Amino acid sequence: FMDIKLFDLNNDASLVIDIPDALCERDKVKFTVHTKTTLSSFQKPEYSVQRQHEDFIWLHDTIVETEEYAGLIIPPAPPKPDFEGPREKMHKLGEGESSMTKEEYAKMKQELEAEYLAVFKKTVQVHEVFLQRLSSHPMFRKDRNFQIFLEYDQDLTVRRKNAKEMFGGFFKNMVKSADEVLISGVKEVDEFFEQEKNFLLDYSSKIKDATAKAEKMTRSHKNVADDYNHISGALNNIAADNNTAFKKHLEKCAEVFEKLRVSISKVEDRMASDQELKLTELLRYYTRDIQAAKDLLYRRARALADYENSNKALDKARLKGKDVAQAEENQKQCLQKFDKLSESGKKELTSFKARRVVAFRKNLIEMTELEIKHAKNSVSLLQGSIEVLKSN
Amino acid sequence: MWFSWSPVAWCCLVSAEKDISPSSNGPKAEPVLFLCICAHMSILIVINFFVFLGDGMNAYMVYKVLTKTSLSIFSRDEVCVKRRFSDFLGLHSKLASKYMHMGYIVPPAPEKSIVGMTKVKVGKEDLSSVEFVEKRRSALERYLLRTVKHPALLKDPDVLQFLESSELPRAVSTQALSGAGILRMVNKAADAVNKMTIKMNESDAWFEEKQQQFDNLDVQLRKLHASVESLVCHRRELSVNTASFAKSAAMLGNSEDHTALSRALSQLAEVEEKIDQLHQDQACADFYLISELLGDYVRLITAVKGVFDQRMKTWAKCQDAQVMLQRKREAEAKLQHANKPDKLQQAKDEIREWEGKVQQGERDFEQISKNIRREVGRFEKDRVKDFRVVIIKYLESLVHTQQQLIKYWEAFLPEAKAIA
């Protein structure tokens, strides 16, 4: 759902990252991060390391806490792998095993495996995209910790623990109440940022809502697909079980019902899955990305507040006649920082909009094309079944 | 065999609370859904709502029952009468008492529902009351159609009177024979069977096999019915959630500052709204085509099982008669040596009486067995036909839904591509 090719560094082969493999042990997912690089800052041209989700979070947090990147939109951290859905299903499967026929059990098991695989694919993708965004950004790709993440062939656990002690999530906690800073804060003189602020505040709540509603819709769709599965299973039982004079006819029916299971249940399931991947995941991702953009605005607003404070301090110092040089220096630095944030912030926010539009376009088109494909497939299968039933 | 189906119109019904004069164009509710399962095209029954009379808890719905037929047993080829729910129950009660003990599968009448009807009487105009009323109307229609489909019941004078006569004596004690009533009857018969000292020696393998089959079918149908009810419920949820998402997408579109994307998002919202409506219609199809039919069949199976139990009861009666006969013979033998000529004669008379009863019992048993075989054969044929027809209709409704989906998404695709 993120077209990486449209990033600033087009087709740049100097640093290519992918996650070709992942292993799932109980609750922990171990990602294999594979790097190919021609950059001289790396010691080897190719790396393959094992990383856990927590390592990604560590990397994200260290980047957030880095002062130098305050003027950039920091790629949102990938969400924790969520196997709750499949796990619940597995539980249900275990409980209902005794009351199911062999075929039903096998079918449910298949479903479960498919769902598990889908969650798995999603989490790999979202972790991969996070790294790829870093590698394609001119500043992040040079980050020291990023390099360690890609290179270090040992476990990062120790390093992670040390980092936590150092930062203690200071910045993150600050940002939480940042909405007030933005809204009630200093008057914005820059038209661009005023607009962006208003847009982002509004859009972020709307997209959060849309994501939640899309999730609900997708879940209902999956429930419907599930029901069809059970129904065709039950129909099969009825057709198979009844030893009447119409046995032959009923056997034919059983064939049809099995085909129906594919045409109705599987199709509904695919439609729901594709909708989830293209629409719901897209909305989820951009909810996080919008938040990252907002974070940039918060940091800039903080810098502005700092600058205003430094002005006040300078005036006070001049009045008192004490520490004026120091206050002047402080004020100069605050202004520099603020200007730097504004300049890079503008660039970042502009390219962010372009990125967002492209991603939405791509995913909406793909989703629509898939829905059409599935519906057409379903129609032809259904019509086939109708013909068979009518010809009897 | 012909068929017609159109989406249910939800909103028109409970407004028929006021007395509608006969000169008006008929009830405000259109005949929205009827399922004709007649094997022969020579009879058609349509039920319409007519008027809701009375007030408060004594209120009741009057239905218009229209019969169109080419059969000669009817006095006219088109007749329309007014009936209320208890009339239907009364009809069923009469038919059951006449035919069940002979082994005929009498179609069960729709269930009474105190809760559902109370809501309607209290004047609630919400969706569930409207649904309830339409559900009942549709069920009554199917009930009558099934009844006249039975060749023996069609000729029954009570049925003819029900369909033709403008006045019908009020049915009393319509408690007994709703679906629940039948269940009670079945249970009573089952109890009688259990109390039998001699378990019936089923010499006829056919009956043993069939009994087993129907027991299995009962379980399977209930399971299927439960799955379909789940589908209806989830489909309705899907519809609600789709509508909710549509609104949210529209708001997102408004908030979006990129013009082309904003427009596309608004279009997406519109598509989702249309899809929501599709889901609603499909949920109706799920419900009226499949779910209600399954409910009918679950009750029908109960009636079939009831008939099997009647056979057992008949057999038990026959056995009892034989036991009695034996006793009378023993009594007579004793009296042979007692020199009581009056009592001896009485004993001989009683023997003759019970011999007659035994013969009658055996005849009854043979007859009911024969009837049941025929009835079951007919039932199975009809069931297969019923299901096939309904499933075809249902699949066609699914095809229609998918085709609409294709239409909506194909219209949206250029909008998505237009995002610059």
Coordinates of C-alpha atoms in Angstrom, one line a residue, chain A residues 4 9 14 18 59 104 124 127 136 168 171 191 204 211 223 231 266-267 270 306 344 360 364 381:
Chain A
I4 CA 8.1 3.2 -2.4
L9 CA 15.1 8.5 -4.1
S14 CA 22.4 2.0 -3.0
D18 CA 13.5 -6.3 2.4
L59 CA 14.8 2.1 16.3
E104 CA -16.0 -29.6 8.8
V124 CA 5.7 -8.5 7.6
H127 CA 7.5 -3.8 9.2
S136 CA 14.7 6.0 1.0
G168 CA 12.7 7.1 29.4
F171 CA 9.6 13.1 24.3
E191 CA -0.2 30.9 6.2
S204 CA -6.7 13.1 11.8
T211 CA -10.5 3.4 10.0
N223 CA -18.8 -13.0 9.5
I231 CA -24.5 -23.2 5.6
K266 CA -14.8 -18.1 -0.6
V267 CA -15.6 -15.1 -2.8
R270 CA -11.8 -12.8 -0.7
D306 CA 10.8 28.4 22.9
S344 CA 12.3 21.3 6.4
F360 CA -5.0 6.5 -2.0
L364 CA -8.7 2.6 -4.4
L381 CA -20.0 -19.6 -10.7

